[in-house]
Amino acid sequence: MNGRSVLLVAFAGWLVAPDANPVARATMTPVALRTEYLVDPLAIDTRVPRLSWTIDAGDARGVLQAGYEILVASSREKLAANTGDLWSSGIVQSGAMNQIEYAGTPLTSRREAVWKVRVRDQNGAVSNWSAPARWTMGLLTDSDWSASWIGDPAPSTDNVAATTLRRSFTLAAVPARAIIYATALGVYELRINGERVGDHVLAPEFTDYHTRTQYQAYDVTQLLRAGENVIGAYLGDGWYAGGIGLAQALIRKPRNIYGDHPRLFAQLEITSRDGQIQRIVTDGAWRTTRDGPIRSADLLNGERTDLRRDMPGWDRAGFDDRAWSPADVDKTVKTALVAQANEPVRITRDITPVSVSEPKPGVFVFDLGQNMVGWVRFAARGSAGTTVSLTHAEMLGDDGTVYTENLRGAEQTDAYTLRGTAVETLEPHFTYHGFRYVQVTGLAGRPRLQDLVGREITSSMRETGTFATSSPLITKLWNNVLWTQRDNMIGIPTDCPQRDERLGWMGDIQVFVGTSIFNADMGAFFTKWMRDVRDAQTPDGRFADFSPQPFQKTLAEMKRGDFMGVPGWGDAGVVVPWRLWQQYGDKRQLAENYQSSKRWIDFIRSNNPDLLWKNRRGNDYGDWLNSDTMKDSTIPPKGGEVPKPVFATMMFAYATDLVSRMARVLGNDGDARTYGALFNDIKTAFNKAYVSADGVIEGNTQAGYALALHFDLLPEAQRAAAFAHMLAGIDAYHGHMSTGFHSTYRMMLELARGNRADIAYKLVSNTSFPSWGYSIANGATTIWERWDGYVKGRGFQDKGMNSFNHYAIGAVGEWMYRTILGVNNDDAHPGYEHFVLRPIPGGGLSWAKGSYESIRGKIESSWTQTEGHFTLDVTIPANTTATVYVPAGAVDAVTESGMALRSATGVKDARVQDGAVAVEVGSGRYRFAVR
Ligand code: BGC
């Protein structure tokens, strides 16, 4: 808080300059109100929710928020009358606009809170009140729940049919309000009076169900009526009882990993107009059957549906359920119920296919033109009893049929047995696939293109980035990165969405987290997932290789290594919260992950007293999928891999450095010093053991230099030499990368930092093998797991590990935002209170433009470069300041919208710095031109 007021005071002088745009007063409005990162959430279970907003200040320049006032009321009416009966913050002199902690009347279960905010600018002008926003508290204590876990009497041990459940009840009148809280051990879909409840898919999503299960809340007021009502549910196996990636390979058990008996848990709370509360909960009064149409449903294998078993009207009043059984009540379930913290997985877009072919008689292959995730809706025509099969795959084989070998054990096939009525609309419920192609068999005739629609699912956070350049290749690469992110954020950040894996591999997101945060609002998503990460940590401090980690206990019993504690993978437990702090200023994430981060460092340290991470590296994947793992490479075949102890020690140093920074932010100076000293000691040990006097790092790999530079591990005197060795390493690979998961994007960033963005541009523009461009030249619409996933003339890489939808090397997206658009956070002012905008033109691009919707509002950067002329258009959000670097040698070589730089409104200072003109600006739009 102190830092903020100092900043305000320091800037006050220039911001009250007489030419400040008076329009600011009239147009300044707080907008985009969020609670715990979410828009109007229905179930919050932190008792201290944090409130955020941004400010719309039109085109006004230099707008800073000098104070805010928040009102929180128990009803809309009270709020409209400006009565903050729950909390009135009073006028708070502060520029803070994110994660303001609620500090009113203690919040209890079900409490509805409506809130608004108004702000004051640095001139004392006060905005109007924002439009109201709201949040509702979830069920906070055990005694709030009266529901039981119910299911079909028989377990789901052998891929049996999904369970259908129903309960009918009577209401005297239309209710004033009705909320249903629901979850499952398994996956569920709720229906009330024939209507689908909510638009979540695959709820309650993947967590360690032994520890915690997320519940969802839905407002169903509109679905209820006077008289008989029916609530129904489909209940599938999901992650709880169905197939989970690697299960078969690791523990010789393909399914039933958390349990073998799916359960539903729901509590419908109906408030009548006179305030009476009636509850309908899952209990023995529900009826259940397995005779419904979903004959089996598995996340990896797909869904089998027999439409002849449809039970018309089962989810409406008047249905005869006497043949169904009473639901089985399970009193033994132990899992903590927590409100879903992240945006639900939803169907976010429909994809229209681009072609359909018939490579073999009766075998039709649809091409969606995009490697996507979800399923398809298909309009089928056929006679009763015929089965239509849809197999989903990423690639085609030479004969034009789908290539499924790289899916390993995941069948990715949905099959429907038809009723034989006119047109039957087919769509699954409890599975998902990673695919671009769908092969359909069992049809009576040739399907039409419009018979099939791809339904993309993803965790539905807001996308926050846009990007385009004059290079179609680079623009396409950015698009492929974004798609790979969409395809892999399914409640957890997965490695890939297609083969029998789909796990929250920590190394992959450790490198991709930065890119992901530019592409989308990841705050809520990672708040949820970091719990999964902590849930999986071992008592001795090791983070898992993937989180959730469903196999830990069984693996330990089988003495098969436990998939815990790997350099570069475990580190995500430290790196992800740190990135949330940098980008969102989220201090609570640091606090929540601080002890676990320390325990991770302490584990490594206690097992490696000489501070070189030689012992206890678990499965030790190293700088995964570097060039040494390529098959039949035409590039010098060996020499890409950093020796594993060298890699591990660098990761150890990096994570230790972050823990000391976390401690400093959290005000724990003692720890900050301890871990700061440890970081220095690791560096010393690292340099002594692995770096020669002439700056050669053991292994002499591009990756080694990139990582050591990026983590600031080298003495100042050796940086230049190491940088030169890195460039020599790129030359030795004929201007290509030999790097793996961890070093690829970091080398790109270091090239830019070392003033050799020209080389980074070459690497990103390469189309010869290995490069991102090579994949694009071969039709990629998502990022490949391996540089040589497919090579012309040679064909596919090893089918055992060859995903075409893997974001790790797509972390180059971060380089694109930071270097091409130039958007860089400033650690001294996290959450974009201040940031650096430094685009570095190059690669022959004549223009680039894009934006990032930061937590303080939208940043835009757009530049054009034509012989001798450079123009940069930027937008700085209100209540934010930026240092904009314009590539020019002298201050008077740059104008702002035709004016001398120093006299332009909103420009505080301009100076030549680091080979460019550095301009300090406040919010607003600016156009800089280099004459
Ligand atoms: C996954 C990776 C993961 C790796 C660990 C693979 O099977 O797909 O992306 O990080 O295993 O080496």
PDB file of N, CA and C and ligand atoms in Angstrom, residues 246 408 494-496 499 501-503 505-509 545-546 563 566 569 619-622 624-625 741-742 785 800-801 803 806 808, ligand 1:
ATOM      1  N   LEU A 246      -2.677 -43.143 -18.484  1.00  0.00           N
ATOM      2  CA  LEU A 246      -1.522 -43.803 -17.870  1.00  0.00           C
ATOM      3  C   LEU A 246      -1.887 -44.846 -16.820  1.00  0.00           C
ATOM      4  N   ARG A 408      -2.772 -44.399 -28.710  1.00  0.00           N
ATOM      5  CA  ARG A 408      -2.450 -45.501 -27.793  1.00  0.00           C
ATOM      6  C   ARG A 408      -3.757 -46.158 -27.331  1.00  0.00           C
ATOM      7  N   THR A 494      -3.739 -29.833 -19.160  1.00  0.00           N
ATOM      8  CA  THR A 494      -3.286 -31.167 -19.562  1.00  0.00           C
ATOM      9  C   THR A 494      -2.109 -31.082 -20.532  1.00  0.00           C
ATOM     10  N   ASP A 495      -1.380 -32.180 -20.618  1.00  0.00           N
ATOM     11  CA  ASP A 495      -0.272 -32.253 -21.577  1.00  0.00           C
ATOM     12  C   ASP A 495      -0.809 -32.375 -22.992  1.00  0.00           C
ATOM     13  N   CYS A 496      -1.859 -33.161 -23.141  1.00  0.00           N
ATOM     14  CA  CYS A 496      -2.418 -33.412 -24.466  1.00  0.00           C
ATOM     15  C   CYS A 496      -3.846 -33.890 -24.285  1.00  0.00           C
ATOM     16  N   ARG A 499      -4.425 -38.865 -26.590  1.00  0.00           N
ATOM     17  CA  ARG A 499      -4.046 -40.231 -26.223  1.00  0.00           C
ATOM     18  C   ARG A 499      -4.426 -40.520 -24.769  1.00  0.00           C
ATOM     19  N   GLU A 501      -3.581 -40.182 -21.895  1.00  0.00           N
ATOM     20  CA  GLU A 501      -2.703 -39.473 -20.964  1.00  0.00           C
ATOM     21  C   GLU A 501      -3.513 -38.325 -20.356  1.00  0.00           C
ATOM     22  N   ARG A 502      -3.529 -37.149 -20.999  1.00  0.00           N
ATOM     23  CA  ARG A 502      -4.442 -36.063 -20.586  1.00  0.00           C
ATOM     24  C   ARG A 502      -4.298 -35.711 -19.108  1.00  0.00           C
ATOM     25  N   LEU A 503      -3.076 -35.699 -18.639  1.00  0.00           N
ATOM     26  CA  LEU A 503      -2.838 -35.444 -17.222  1.00  0.00           C
ATOM     27  C   LEU A 503      -2.294 -34.036 -17.017  1.00  0.00           C
ATOM     28  N   TRP A 505       0.333 -32.591 -16.391  1.00  0.00           N
ATOM     29  CA  TRP A 505       1.801 -32.669 -16.344  1.00  0.00           C
ATOM     30  C   TRP A 505       2.380 -31.310 -15.973  1.00  0.00           C
ATOM     31  N   MET A 506       3.124 -31.311 -14.890  1.00  0.00           N
ATOM     32  CA  MET A 506       3.559 -30.043 -14.285  1.00  0.00           C
ATOM     33  C   MET A 506       4.670 -29.349 -15.078  1.00  0.00           C
ATOM     34  N   GLY A 507       5.532 -30.126 -15.720  1.00  0.00           N
ATOM     35  CA  GLY A 507       6.621 -29.496 -16.475  1.00  0.00           C
ATOM     36  C   GLY A 507       6.077 -28.702 -17.643  1.00  0.00           C
ATOM     37  N   ASP A 508       5.062 -29.240 -18.279  1.00  0.00           N
ATOM     38  CA  ASP A 508       4.491 -28.594 -19.450  1.00  0.00           C
ATOM     39  C   ASP A 508       3.919 -27.225 -19.093  1.00  0.00           C
ATOM     40  N   ILE A 509       3.163 -27.172 -17.986  1.00  0.00           N
ATOM     41  CA  ILE A 509       2.550 -25.887 -17.630  1.00  0.00           C
ATOM     42  C   ILE A 509       3.572 -24.974 -16.959  1.00  0.00           C
ATOM     43  N   ASP A 545       4.690 -35.201 -10.515  1.00  0.00           N
ATOM     44  CA  ASP A 545       5.013 -34.989 -11.934  1.00  0.00           C
ATOM     45  C   ASP A 545       3.782 -34.455 -12.658  1.00  0.00           C
ATOM     46  N   PHE A 546       2.607 -34.895 -12.174  1.00  0.00           N
ATOM     47  CA  PHE A 546       1.350 -34.357 -12.699  1.00  0.00           C
ATOM     48  C   PHE A 546       0.370 -34.248 -11.539  1.00  0.00           C
ATOM     49  N   PHE A 563       6.409 -41.273  -9.435  1.00  0.00           N
ATOM     50  CA  PHE A 563       6.057 -40.142 -10.298  1.00  0.00           C
ATOM     51  C   PHE A 563       5.889 -38.857  -9.488  1.00  0.00           C
ATOM     52  N   VAL A 566      10.224 -34.341  -9.764  1.00  0.00           N
ATOM     53  CA  VAL A 566      11.162 -34.255 -10.889  1.00  0.00           C
ATOM     54  C   VAL A 566      11.569 -32.800 -11.173  1.00  0.00           C
ATOM     55  N   TRP A 569       9.524 -30.247 -13.343  1.00  0.00           N
ATOM     56  CA  TRP A 569       8.101 -30.608 -13.237  1.00  0.00           C
ATOM     57  C   TRP A 569       7.571 -30.147 -11.886  1.00  0.00           C
ATOM     58  N   ASN A 619      11.810 -39.478 -11.738  1.00  0.00           N
ATOM     59  CA  ASN A 619      11.928 -40.018 -13.107  1.00  0.00           C
ATOM     60  C   ASN A 619      12.828 -39.184 -14.011  1.00  0.00           C
ATOM     61  N   ASP A 620      13.203 -38.023 -13.560  1.00  0.00           N
ATOM     62  CA  ASP A 620      14.236 -37.208 -14.223  1.00  0.00           C
ATOM     63  C   ASP A 620      14.111 -37.125 -15.749  1.00  0.00           C
ATOM     64  N   TYR A 621      13.193 -36.300 -16.184  1.00  0.00           N
ATOM     65  CA  TYR A 621      12.972 -36.199 -17.643  1.00  0.00           C
ATOM     66  C   TYR A 621      13.926 -35.216 -18.315  1.00  0.00           C
ATOM     67  N   GLY A 622      14.582 -34.379 -17.523  1.00  0.00           N
ATOM     68  CA  GLY A 622      15.534 -33.421 -18.102  1.00  0.00           C
ATOM     69  C   GLY A 622      14.844 -32.398 -18.992  1.00  0.00           C
ATOM     70  N   TRP A 624      13.248 -32.111 -21.647  1.00  0.00           N
ATOM     71  CA  TRP A 624      12.482 -33.109 -22.408  1.00  0.00           C
ATOM     72  C   TRP A 624      12.331 -32.765 -23.898  1.00  0.00           C
ATOM     73  N   LEU A 625      12.499 -33.782 -24.714  1.00  0.00           N
ATOM     74  CA  LEU A 625      12.269 -33.684 -26.158  1.00  0.00           C
ATOM     75  C   LEU A 625      13.148 -32.647 -26.859  1.00  0.00           C
ATOM     76  N   PHE A 741      11.713 -28.843 -24.030  1.00  0.00           N
ATOM     77  CA  PHE A 741      10.567 -28.156 -23.419  1.00  0.00           C
ATOM     78  C   PHE A 741      10.976 -26.904 -22.640  1.00  0.00           C
ATOM     79  N   HIS A 742      11.959 -27.083 -21.763  1.00  0.00           N
ATOM     80  CA  HIS A 742      12.239 -26.030 -20.781  1.00  0.00           C
ATOM     81  C   HIS A 742      13.054 -24.883 -21.342  1.00  0.00           C
ATOM     82  N   GLU A 785       3.867 -32.030 -30.101  1.00  0.00           N
ATOM     83  CA  GLU A 785       4.672 -32.417 -28.944  1.00  0.00           C
ATOM     84  C   GLU A 785       6.155 -32.456 -29.304  1.00  0.00           C
ATOM     85  N   GLY A 800       4.163 -44.384 -29.893  1.00  0.00           N
ATOM     86  CA  GLY A 800       3.977 -44.466 -28.442  1.00  0.00           C
ATOM     87  C   GLY A 800       3.975 -43.101 -27.774  1.00  0.00           C
ATOM     88  N   MET A 801       4.465 -42.092 -28.466  1.00  0.00           N
ATOM     89  CA  MET A 801       4.472 -40.769 -27.843  1.00  0.00           C
ATOM     90  C   MET A 801       4.555 -39.708 -28.924  1.00  0.00           C
ATOM     91  N   SER A 803       2.048 -36.707 -29.831  1.00  0.00           N
ATOM     92  CA  SER A 803       0.834 -35.895 -29.820  1.00  0.00           C
ATOM     93  C   SER A 803       0.998 -34.714 -30.769  1.00  0.00           C
ATOM     94  N   HIS A 806       0.099 -30.309 -28.070  1.00  0.00           N
ATOM     95  CA  HIS A 806       0.888 -30.301 -26.838  1.00  0.00           C
ATOM     96  C   HIS A 806       1.472 -28.897 -26.703  1.00  0.00           C
ATOM     97  N   ALA A 808       3.724 -27.355 -24.808  1.00  0.00           N
ATOM     98  CA  ALA A 808       5.009 -26.977 -24.195  1.00  0.00           C
ATOM     99  C   ALA A 808       5.886 -26.090 -25.092  1.00  0.00           C
TER     100      ALA A 808
HETATM  101  C1  BGC B   1       3.812 -36.121 -21.453  1.00  0.00           C
HETATM  102  C2  BGC B   1       4.623 -34.882 -21.302  1.00  0.00           C
HETATM  103  C3  BGC B   1       5.244 -34.932 -19.952  1.00  0.00           C
HETATM  104  C4  BGC B   1       6.175 -36.083 -20.003  1.00  0.00           C
HETATM  105  C5  BGC B   1       7.112 -36.250 -18.893  1.00  0.00           C
HETATM  106  C6  BGC B   1       4.763 -37.276 -21.442  1.00  0.00           C
HETATM  107  O1  BGC B   1       4.188 -38.472 -21.688  1.00  0.00           O
HETATM  108  O2  BGC B   1       2.994 -36.095 -22.553  1.00  0.00           O
HETATM  109  O3  BGC B   1       4.297 -33.791 -21.922  1.00  0.00           O
HETATM  110  O4  BGC B   1       5.748 -33.750 -19.489  1.00  0.00           O
HETATM  111  O5  BGC B   1       5.523 -37.288 -20.283  1.00  0.00           O
HETATM  112  O6  BGC B   1       8.280 -36.478 -19.465  1.00  0.00           O
END
